[in-house]
Coordinates of C-alpha atoms and ligand atoms in Angstrom, one line a residue:
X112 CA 0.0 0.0 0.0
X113 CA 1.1 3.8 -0.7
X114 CA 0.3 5.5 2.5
X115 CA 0.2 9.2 3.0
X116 CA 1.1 10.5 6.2
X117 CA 0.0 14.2 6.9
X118 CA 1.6 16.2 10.0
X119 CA 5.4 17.2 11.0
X120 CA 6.0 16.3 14.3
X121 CA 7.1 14.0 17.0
X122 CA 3.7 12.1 17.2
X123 CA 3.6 11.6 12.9
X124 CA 7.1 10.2 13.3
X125 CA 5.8 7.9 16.1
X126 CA 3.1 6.7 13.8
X127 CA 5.4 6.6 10.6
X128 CA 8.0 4.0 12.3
X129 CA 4.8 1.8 13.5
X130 CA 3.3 1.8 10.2
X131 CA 6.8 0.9 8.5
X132 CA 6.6 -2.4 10.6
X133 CA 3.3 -3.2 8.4
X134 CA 4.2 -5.5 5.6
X135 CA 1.6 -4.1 3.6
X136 CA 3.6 -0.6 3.5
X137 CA 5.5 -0.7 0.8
X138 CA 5.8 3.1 0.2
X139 CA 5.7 5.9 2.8
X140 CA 5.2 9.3 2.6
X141 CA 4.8 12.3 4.9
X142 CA 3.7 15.8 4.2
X143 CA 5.8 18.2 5.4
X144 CA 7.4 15.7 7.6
X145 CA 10.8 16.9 9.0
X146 CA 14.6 16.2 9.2
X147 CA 14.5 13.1 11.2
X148 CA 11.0 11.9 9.3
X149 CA 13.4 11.6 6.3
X150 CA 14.9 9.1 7.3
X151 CA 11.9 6.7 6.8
X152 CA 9.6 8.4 5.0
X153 CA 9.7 10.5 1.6
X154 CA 9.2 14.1 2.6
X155 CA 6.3 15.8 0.3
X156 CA 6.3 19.8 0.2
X157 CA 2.5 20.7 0.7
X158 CA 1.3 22.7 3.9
X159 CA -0.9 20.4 6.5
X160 CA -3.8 22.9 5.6
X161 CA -3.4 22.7 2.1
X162 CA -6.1 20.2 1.4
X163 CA -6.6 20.6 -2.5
X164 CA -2.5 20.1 -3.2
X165 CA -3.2 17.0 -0.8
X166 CA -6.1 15.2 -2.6
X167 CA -3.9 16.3 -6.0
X168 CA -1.0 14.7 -4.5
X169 CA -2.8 11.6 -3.3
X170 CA -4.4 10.9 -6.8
X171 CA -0.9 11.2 -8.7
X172 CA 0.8 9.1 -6.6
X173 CA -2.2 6.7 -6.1
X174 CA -2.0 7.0 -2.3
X175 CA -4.6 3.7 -0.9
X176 CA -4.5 5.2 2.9
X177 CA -3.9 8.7 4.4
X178 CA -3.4 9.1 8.1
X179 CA -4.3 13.0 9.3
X180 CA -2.6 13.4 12.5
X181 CA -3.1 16.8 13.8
X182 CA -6.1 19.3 14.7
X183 CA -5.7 21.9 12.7
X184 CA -6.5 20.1 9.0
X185 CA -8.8 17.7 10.9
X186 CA -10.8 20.5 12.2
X187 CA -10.9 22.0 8.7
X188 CA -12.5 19.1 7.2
X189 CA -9.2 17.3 5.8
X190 CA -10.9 13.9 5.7
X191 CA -14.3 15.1 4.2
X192 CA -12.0 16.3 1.5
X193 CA -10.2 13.1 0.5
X194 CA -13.5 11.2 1.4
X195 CA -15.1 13.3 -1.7
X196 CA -12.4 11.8 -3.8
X197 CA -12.8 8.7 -2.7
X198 CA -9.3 8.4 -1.1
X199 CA -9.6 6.4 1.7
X200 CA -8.6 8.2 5.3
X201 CA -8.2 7.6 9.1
X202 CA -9.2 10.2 10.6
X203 CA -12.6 12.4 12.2
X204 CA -14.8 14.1 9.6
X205 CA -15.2 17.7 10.0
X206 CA -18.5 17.3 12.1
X207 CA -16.9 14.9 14.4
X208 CA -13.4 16.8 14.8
X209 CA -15.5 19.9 16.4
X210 CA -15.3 17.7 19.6
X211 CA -11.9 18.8 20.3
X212 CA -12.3 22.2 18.2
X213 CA -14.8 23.7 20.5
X214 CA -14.9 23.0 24.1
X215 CA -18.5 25.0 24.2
X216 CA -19.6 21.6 22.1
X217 CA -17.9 19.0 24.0
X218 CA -19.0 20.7 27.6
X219 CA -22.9 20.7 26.3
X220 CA -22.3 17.8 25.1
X221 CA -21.2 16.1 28.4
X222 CA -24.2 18.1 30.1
X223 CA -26.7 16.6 27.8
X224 CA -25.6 13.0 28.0
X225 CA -24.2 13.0 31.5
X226 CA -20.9 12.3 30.6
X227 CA -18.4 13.4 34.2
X228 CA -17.2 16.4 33.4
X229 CA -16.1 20.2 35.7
X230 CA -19.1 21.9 36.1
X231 CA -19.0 25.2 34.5
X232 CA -20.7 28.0 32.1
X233 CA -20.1 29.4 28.5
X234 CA -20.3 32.8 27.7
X235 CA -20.0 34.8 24.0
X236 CA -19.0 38.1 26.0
X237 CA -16.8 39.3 28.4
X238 CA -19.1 41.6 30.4
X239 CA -21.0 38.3 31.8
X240 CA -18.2 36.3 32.2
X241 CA -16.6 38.5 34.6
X242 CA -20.2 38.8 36.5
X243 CA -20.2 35.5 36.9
X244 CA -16.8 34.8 38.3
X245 CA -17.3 38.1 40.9
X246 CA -20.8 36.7 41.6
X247 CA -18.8 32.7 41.9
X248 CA -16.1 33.9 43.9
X249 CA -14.4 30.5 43.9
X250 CA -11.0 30.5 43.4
X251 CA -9.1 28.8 41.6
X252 CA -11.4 28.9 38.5
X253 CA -10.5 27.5 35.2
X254 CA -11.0 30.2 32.0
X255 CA -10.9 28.2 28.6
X256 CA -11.2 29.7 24.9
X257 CA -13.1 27.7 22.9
X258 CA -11.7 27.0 19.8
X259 CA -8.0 25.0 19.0
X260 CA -5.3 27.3 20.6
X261 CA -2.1 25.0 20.5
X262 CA -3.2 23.5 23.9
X263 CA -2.6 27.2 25.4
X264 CA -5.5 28.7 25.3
X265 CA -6.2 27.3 29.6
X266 CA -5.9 29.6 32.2
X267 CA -6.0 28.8 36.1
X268 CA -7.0 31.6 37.9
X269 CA -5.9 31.9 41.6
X270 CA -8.1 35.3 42.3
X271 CA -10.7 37.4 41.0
X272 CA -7.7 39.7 39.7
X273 CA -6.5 37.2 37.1
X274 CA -9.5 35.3 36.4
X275 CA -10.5 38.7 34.9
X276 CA -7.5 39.4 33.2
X277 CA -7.9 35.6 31.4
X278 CA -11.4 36.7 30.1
X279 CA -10.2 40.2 29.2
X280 CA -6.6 38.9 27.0
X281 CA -8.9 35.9 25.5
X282 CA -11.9 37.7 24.2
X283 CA -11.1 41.6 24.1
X284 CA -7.4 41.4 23.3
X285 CA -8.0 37.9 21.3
X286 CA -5.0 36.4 22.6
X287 CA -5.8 33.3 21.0
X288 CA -7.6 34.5 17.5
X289 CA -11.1 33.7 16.6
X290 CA -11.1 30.7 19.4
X291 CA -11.7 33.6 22.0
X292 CA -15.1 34.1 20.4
X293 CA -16.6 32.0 23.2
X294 CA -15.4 31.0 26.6
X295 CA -15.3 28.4 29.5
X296 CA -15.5 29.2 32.7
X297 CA -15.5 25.8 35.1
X298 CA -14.7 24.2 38.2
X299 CA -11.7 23.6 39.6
X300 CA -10.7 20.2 39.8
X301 CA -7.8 18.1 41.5
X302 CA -6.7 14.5 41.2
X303 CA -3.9 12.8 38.8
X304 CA -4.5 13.6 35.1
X305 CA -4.5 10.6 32.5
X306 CA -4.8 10.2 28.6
X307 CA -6.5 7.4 27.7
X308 CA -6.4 7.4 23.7
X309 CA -9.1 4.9 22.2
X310 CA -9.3 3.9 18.4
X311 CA -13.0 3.6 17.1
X312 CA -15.3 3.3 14.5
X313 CA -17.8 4.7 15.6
X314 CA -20.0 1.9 16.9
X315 CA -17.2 -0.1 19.0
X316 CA -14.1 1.5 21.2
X317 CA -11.2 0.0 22.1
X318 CA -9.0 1.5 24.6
X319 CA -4.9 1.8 23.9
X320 CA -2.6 1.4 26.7
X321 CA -3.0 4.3 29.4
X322 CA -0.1 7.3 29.5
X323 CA 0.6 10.2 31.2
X324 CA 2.0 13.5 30.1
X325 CA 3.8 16.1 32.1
X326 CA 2.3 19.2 30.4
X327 CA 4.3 22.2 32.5
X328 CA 7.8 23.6 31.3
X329 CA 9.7 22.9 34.2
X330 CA 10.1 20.3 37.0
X331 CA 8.3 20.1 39.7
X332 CA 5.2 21.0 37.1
X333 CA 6.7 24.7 37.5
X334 CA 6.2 26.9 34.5
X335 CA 3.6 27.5 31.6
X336 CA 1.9 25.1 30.3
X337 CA 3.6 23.2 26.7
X338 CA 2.5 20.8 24.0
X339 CA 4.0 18.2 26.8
X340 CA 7.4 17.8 27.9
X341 CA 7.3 13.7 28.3
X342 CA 5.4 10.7 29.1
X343 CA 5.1 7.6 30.2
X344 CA 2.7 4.4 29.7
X345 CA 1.3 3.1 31.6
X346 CA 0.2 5.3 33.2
X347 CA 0.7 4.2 37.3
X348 CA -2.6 6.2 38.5
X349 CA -5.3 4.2 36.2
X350 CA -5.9 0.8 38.1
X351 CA -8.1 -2.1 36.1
X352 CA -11.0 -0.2 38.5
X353 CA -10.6 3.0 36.9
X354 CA -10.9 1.9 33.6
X355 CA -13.5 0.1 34.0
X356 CA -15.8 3.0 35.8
X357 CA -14.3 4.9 32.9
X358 CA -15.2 2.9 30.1
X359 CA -19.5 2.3 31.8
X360 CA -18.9 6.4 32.5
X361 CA -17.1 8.4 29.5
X362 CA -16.1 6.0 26.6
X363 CA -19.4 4.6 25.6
X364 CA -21.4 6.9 26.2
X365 CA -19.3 9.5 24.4
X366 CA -19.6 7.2 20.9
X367 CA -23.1 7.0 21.7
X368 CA -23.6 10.6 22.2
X369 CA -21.4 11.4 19.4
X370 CA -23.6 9.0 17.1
X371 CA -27.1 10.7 18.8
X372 CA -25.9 14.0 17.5
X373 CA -25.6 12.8 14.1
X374 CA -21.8 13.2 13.9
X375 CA -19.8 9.6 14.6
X376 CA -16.5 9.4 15.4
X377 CA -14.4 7.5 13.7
X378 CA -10.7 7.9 14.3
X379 CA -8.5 7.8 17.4
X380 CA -10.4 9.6 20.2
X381 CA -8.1 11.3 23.1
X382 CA -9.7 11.5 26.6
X383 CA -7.8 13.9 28.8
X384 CA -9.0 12.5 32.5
X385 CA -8.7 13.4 36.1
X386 CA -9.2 10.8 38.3
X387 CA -10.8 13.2 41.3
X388 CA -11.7 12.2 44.7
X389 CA -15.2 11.8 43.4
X390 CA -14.1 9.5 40.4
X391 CA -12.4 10.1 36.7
X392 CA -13.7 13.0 35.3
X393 CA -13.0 14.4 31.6
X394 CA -10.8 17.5 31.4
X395 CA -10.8 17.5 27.5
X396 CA -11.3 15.3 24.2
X397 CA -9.0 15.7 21.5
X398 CA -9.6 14.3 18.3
X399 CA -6.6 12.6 17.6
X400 CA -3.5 11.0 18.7
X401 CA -1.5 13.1 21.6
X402 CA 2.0 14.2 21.5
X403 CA 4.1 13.0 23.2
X404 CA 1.2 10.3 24.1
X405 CA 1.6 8.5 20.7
X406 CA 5.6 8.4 21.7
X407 CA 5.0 6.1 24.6
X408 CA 1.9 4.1 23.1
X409 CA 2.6 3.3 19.9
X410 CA 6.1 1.4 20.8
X411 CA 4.0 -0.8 22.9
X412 CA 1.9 -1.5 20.0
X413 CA 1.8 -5.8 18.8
X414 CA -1.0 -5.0 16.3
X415 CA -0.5 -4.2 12.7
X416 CA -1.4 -0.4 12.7
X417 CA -2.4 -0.8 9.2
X418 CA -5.0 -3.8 10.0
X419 CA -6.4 -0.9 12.7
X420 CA -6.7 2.2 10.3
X421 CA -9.0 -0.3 7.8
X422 CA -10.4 -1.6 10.4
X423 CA -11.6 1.6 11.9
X424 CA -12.5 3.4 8.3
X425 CA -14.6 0.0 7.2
X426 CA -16.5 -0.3 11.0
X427 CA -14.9 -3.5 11.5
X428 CA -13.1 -2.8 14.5
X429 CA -15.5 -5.2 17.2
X430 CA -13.7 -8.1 14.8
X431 CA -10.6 -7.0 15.4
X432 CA -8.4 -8.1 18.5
X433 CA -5.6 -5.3 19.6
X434 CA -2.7 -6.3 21.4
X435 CA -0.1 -4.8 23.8
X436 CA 3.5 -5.1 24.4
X437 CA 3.8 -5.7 29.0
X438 CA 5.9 -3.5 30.4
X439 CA 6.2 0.2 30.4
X440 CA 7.8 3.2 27.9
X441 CA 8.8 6.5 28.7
X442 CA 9.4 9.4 26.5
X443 CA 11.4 12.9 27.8
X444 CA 11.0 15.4 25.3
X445 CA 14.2 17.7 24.9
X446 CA 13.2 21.3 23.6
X447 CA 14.5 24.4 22.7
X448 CA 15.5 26.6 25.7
X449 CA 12.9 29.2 25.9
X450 CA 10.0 26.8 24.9
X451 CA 7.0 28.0 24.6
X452 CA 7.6 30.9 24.7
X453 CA 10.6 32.5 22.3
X454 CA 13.4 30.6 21.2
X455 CA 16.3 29.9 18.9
X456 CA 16.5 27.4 15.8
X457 CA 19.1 26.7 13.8
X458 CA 21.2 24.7 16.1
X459 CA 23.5 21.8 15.7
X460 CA 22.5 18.6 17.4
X461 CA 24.7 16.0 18.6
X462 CA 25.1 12.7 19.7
X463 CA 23.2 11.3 16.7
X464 CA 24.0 8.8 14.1
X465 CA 23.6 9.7 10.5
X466 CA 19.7 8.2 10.3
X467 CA 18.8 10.9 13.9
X468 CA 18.8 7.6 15.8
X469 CA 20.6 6.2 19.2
X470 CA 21.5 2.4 20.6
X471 CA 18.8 1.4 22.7
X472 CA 16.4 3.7 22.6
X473 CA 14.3 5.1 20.1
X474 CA 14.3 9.2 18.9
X475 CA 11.2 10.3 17.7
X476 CA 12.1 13.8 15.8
X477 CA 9.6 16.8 16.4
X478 CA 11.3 19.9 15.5
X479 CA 14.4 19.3 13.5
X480 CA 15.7 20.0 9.8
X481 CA 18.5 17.7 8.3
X482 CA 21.2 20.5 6.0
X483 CA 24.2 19.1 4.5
X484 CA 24.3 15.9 6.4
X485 CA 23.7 17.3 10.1
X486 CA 20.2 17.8 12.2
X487 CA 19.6 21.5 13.3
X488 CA 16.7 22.5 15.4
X489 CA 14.0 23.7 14.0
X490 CA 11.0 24.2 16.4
X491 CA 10.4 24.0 20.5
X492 CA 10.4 20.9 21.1
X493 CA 13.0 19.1 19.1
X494 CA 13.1 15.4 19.9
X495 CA 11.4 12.6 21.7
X496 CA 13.8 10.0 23.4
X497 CA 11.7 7.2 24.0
X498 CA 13.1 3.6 25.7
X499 CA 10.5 0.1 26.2
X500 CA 11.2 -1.6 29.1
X501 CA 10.2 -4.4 31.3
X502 CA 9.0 -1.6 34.1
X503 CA 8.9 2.0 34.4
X504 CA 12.5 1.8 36.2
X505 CA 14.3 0.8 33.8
X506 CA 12.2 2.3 31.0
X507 CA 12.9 6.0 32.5
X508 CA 16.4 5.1 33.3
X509 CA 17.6 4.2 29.4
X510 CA 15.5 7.1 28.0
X511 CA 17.5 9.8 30.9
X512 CA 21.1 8.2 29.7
X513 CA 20.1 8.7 26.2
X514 CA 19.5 12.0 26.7
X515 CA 22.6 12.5 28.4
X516 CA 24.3 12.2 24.6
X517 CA 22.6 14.4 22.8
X518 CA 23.7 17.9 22.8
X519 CA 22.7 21.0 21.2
X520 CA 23.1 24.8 22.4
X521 CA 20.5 25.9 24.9
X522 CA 18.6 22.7 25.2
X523 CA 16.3 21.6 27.8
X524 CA 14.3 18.6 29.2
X525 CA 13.2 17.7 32.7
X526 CA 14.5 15.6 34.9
X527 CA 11.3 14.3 37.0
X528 CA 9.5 12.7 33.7
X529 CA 7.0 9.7 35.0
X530 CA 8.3 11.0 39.2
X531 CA 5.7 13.8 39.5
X532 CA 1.7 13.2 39.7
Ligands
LIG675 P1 -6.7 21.3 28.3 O1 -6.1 22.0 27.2 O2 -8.2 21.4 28.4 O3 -6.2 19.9 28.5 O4 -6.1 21.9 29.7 C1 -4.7 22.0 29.9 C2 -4.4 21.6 31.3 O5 -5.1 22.5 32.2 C3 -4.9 20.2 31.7 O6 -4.1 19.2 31.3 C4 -5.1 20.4 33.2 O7 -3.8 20.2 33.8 C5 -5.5 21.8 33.4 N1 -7.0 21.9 33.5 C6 -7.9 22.1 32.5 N2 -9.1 22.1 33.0 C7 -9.0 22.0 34.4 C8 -9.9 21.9 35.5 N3 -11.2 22.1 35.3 N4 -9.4 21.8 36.7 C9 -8.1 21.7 36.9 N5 -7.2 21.7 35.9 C10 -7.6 21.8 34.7
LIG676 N1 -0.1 16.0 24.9 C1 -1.4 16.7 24.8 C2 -1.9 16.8 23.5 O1 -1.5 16.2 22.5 O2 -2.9 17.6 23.4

C-alpha cells in the first residue's frame, strides 16, 4: 500500500516508524514531515492545511490510505476532502473533529448525556463572564477559549484579579484568534490527570494502553503550560477499577452521544482525565493522537497499525483483537531553551548517528531540519527519546542516559519525567 502520512512532528514520526513495521507498506510518505522523518519516509512539500494540493498529490501518486494526524486540518474538514475523492482516510470528519475544536460543544455535550465532566458556564462576552466569576467567587477557576489554541489557550485563575485578566486577554485582546469568540468558565478540579487514547469506528471503542504527560515547562510541574514535555505508559494512576468505571462512565457513552448527535466518530479519540476524589472525570477530548502520548503508546503497540486504520474506516473494528506489548515506555522530550515561549532554531544537534537515531532507545524527531548531512533544530520541542522496558524503572532510566548524549546549544528537558503526579 502507498500511505500518505499528513503532519510534522514528533507524534507523525511515532506513527510513521509503527506503520513501517506493516508489511503491507510498501511506500511511505509524509507531508511536510521533517529532518528526522526523512529518514523513513519520503518528505512531500505541501502545507498540513493545504487540502486541495493533498487530494492532488494523493491521486498522482495513487495513495490507498492517508493518516491526518493533527487538529488543525482535521478540524478543517481534511478527511471530508479526500472522502469526496474517494481516497480512503483515518481520521474524524469535520463534524466529528468539532469535539476537540470547540470545548463549548464538547461541555454541552457532556451536560446533555451525562458524561463526568467540571461543572462550568459558556459565555459569548466578556461583560458576563466577569459577572459570573465576581458573583462565583471561587477561586481557583479555570477560563478556557473555545476553539483549538495549541493546547494554550487554559488559564488557572488563583483570584478574582486574574480570572478577569484571562477573560479580558482571550476575548477583548484575542490572545488566541477567533477561538476567543466564546469561553469556558469551570470548576476547579484536582486528582492525577490521565490520557486514555481509544481507536473507534464509531459503533465499538477500544482503549490503547494508558499514559501520562507532564504538560508544564519545568520540573516540579513549574512553568507554563507546553504541548507536553514527556510521558510515560502506563500510566501508574489508572488501576483495572478505573478503567472500568471509565469505560460504563465516559467512553461509551461519548460514541453513543457522538452518534445521537448525528456526527460519529471514527478515528482515534483522546480522553484527557482526572481521576478526582469523586471518580475520573474528563478535562478534555481531543480528536486525535497526543503528543508525546503517541511516543509512549505506539512502541507498545503488537497490532498491525495498518490492520487498525482499515479496520476503523470500514466499521470493523469489534472483529478485530488489539494487542499490547507488558511492560512500560517512557518518553522525555528535549526542547528548545525558551520553549514556549521565544526561542532559537538553527542549532546543531549532537550525539546522533547519521539516520537521527541512538543504541537502545528510540528518537522520535519533532522539531528538526537535516542540512548538509547534520540535524539543526527547527521548532520547540526538538526530539522525543523514547526507551520500552520491562517496568517504568528501567524504562525512565535508558531514556535519561540517552539524553545525556545528545547535545545541542540551549537545550532543555526535565528531569522528573513519570516521578511527578
Ligand atoms: P486542556 O487544554 O483542556 O487539556 O487543559 C490543559 C491543562 O489545564 C490540563 O491538562 C489540566 O492540567 C489543566 N486543567 C484544565 N481544566 C482543568 C480543570 N477544570 N481543573 C483543573 N485543571 C484543569
Ligand atoms: N499532549 C497533549 C496533547 O496532545 O494535546
Amino acid at each position: 500500500m502507498n500511505i500518505l502520512m499528513i503532519g510534522s512532528g514528533g507524534r507523525e514520526h511515532a506513527l510513521i516508524k509503527k506503520l513501517l513495521e506493516s508489511p503491507k507498506c510498501t511506500k511511505l510518505y509524509c507531508a511536510p514531515g521533517n529532518g528526522g522523518i526523512s529518514k523513513d519516509a519520503e518528505i512531500v512539500n505541501i502545507s498540513v492545511m493545504d487540502k486541495e494540493k493533498m487530494v492532488e498529490f494523493a491521486k498522482e501518486n495513487a495513495i490507498d490510505l492517508v493518516f491526518v494526524a493533527p487538529d488543525d486540518p482535521l478540524a478543517d474538514g481534511m478527511v471530508d476532502a479526500f472522502e469526496e475523492a474517494g481516497i480512503r482516510a483515518f481520521g474524524p470528519n469535520k463534524k466529528a473533529a468539532v469535539i476537540e475544536a470547540s470545548k463549548v460543544f464538547s461541555k454541552d455535550l457532556m451536560k446533555k448525556y451525562n458524561i463526568p465532566t467540571a461543572s462550568y458556564e459558556t459565555f459569548d462576552n466578556s461583560k458576563d463572564a466577569v459577572e459570573f466569576i465576581e458573583k462565583n467567587n471561587t477561586y481557583p477557576i479555570v477560563v478556557k477559549a473555545d476553539g483549538l489554541a495549541l493546547g494554550k489557550g487554559v488559564i488557572i485563575a488563583k483570584d478574582f484579579e486574574e480570572a478577569r485578566e484571562a477573560v479580558t486577554s482571550i476575548m477583548e485582546d484575542k490572545k488566541f484568534g477567533e477561538s476567543g469568540n466564546h469561553i469556558v468558565v469551570e470548576e476547579f478540579l484536582t486528582g492525577p490527570e490521565v490520557s486514555v487514547l481509544a481507536f473507534t469506528d464509531g459503533k465499538c471503542v477500544k482503549p490503547m494502553v494508558s499514559s501520562k504527560d507532564h504538560k508544564r515547562a519545568y520540573d516540579n510541574d513549574e512553568g507554563l503550560n507546553t504541548g507536553g514535555m514527556g510521558t510515560v505508559s502506563p500510566n501508574p494512576y489508572y488501576t483495572e477499577k478505573i478503567a472500568k468505571v471509565c469505560m460504563d462512565t465516559i467512553f461509551a457513552p461519548t460514541i453513543n452521544a457522538m452518534n445521537k448527535e448525528g456526527r460519529p466518530f471514527k478515528g482515534c479519540l483522546y480522553f484527557g482525565l482526572m481521576i478526582t476524589p469523586s471518580g475520573p472525570k474528563v478535562i478534555e477530548y481531543n480528536a486525535r493522537f497526543g503528543d508525546p502520548e503517541a511516543q509512549v503508546v505506539l512502541p507498545r503497540l503488537d497490532t498491525d497499525l495498518v490492520d487498525i486504520c482499515e479496520a476503523v474506516i470500514d466499521e470493523k473494528l469489534s472483529d478485530l483483537e488489539i494487542k499490547w506489548k507488558d511492560g512500560a515506555a517512557a518518553c522525555v522530550v528535549i526542547a528548545s531553551g525558551g520553549y514556549p515561549v521565544a526561542y532559537e532554531k538553527g542549532k546543531e544537534i549532537s550525539g546522533l548517528d547519521e539516520n537521527g537515531q541512538l543504541d537502545g532507545v528510540i528518537v522520535y524527531h519533532a522539531g528538526t531540519k537535516l542540512e548538509n548531512g547534520k540535524f539543526l533544530t527547527n521548532g520547540g520541542r526538538v526530539l522525543g527519546v523514547t526507551s520500552v522496558a520491562e517496568n517504568l524503572d528501567k524504562a525512565l532510566e535508558k531514556a535519561y542516559n540517552a539524553v545525556s548524549k545528545i547535545k545541542f546549544d540551549d537545550m532543555h528537558f526535565r528531569t522528573d519525567i513519570g516521578r511527578t503526579k
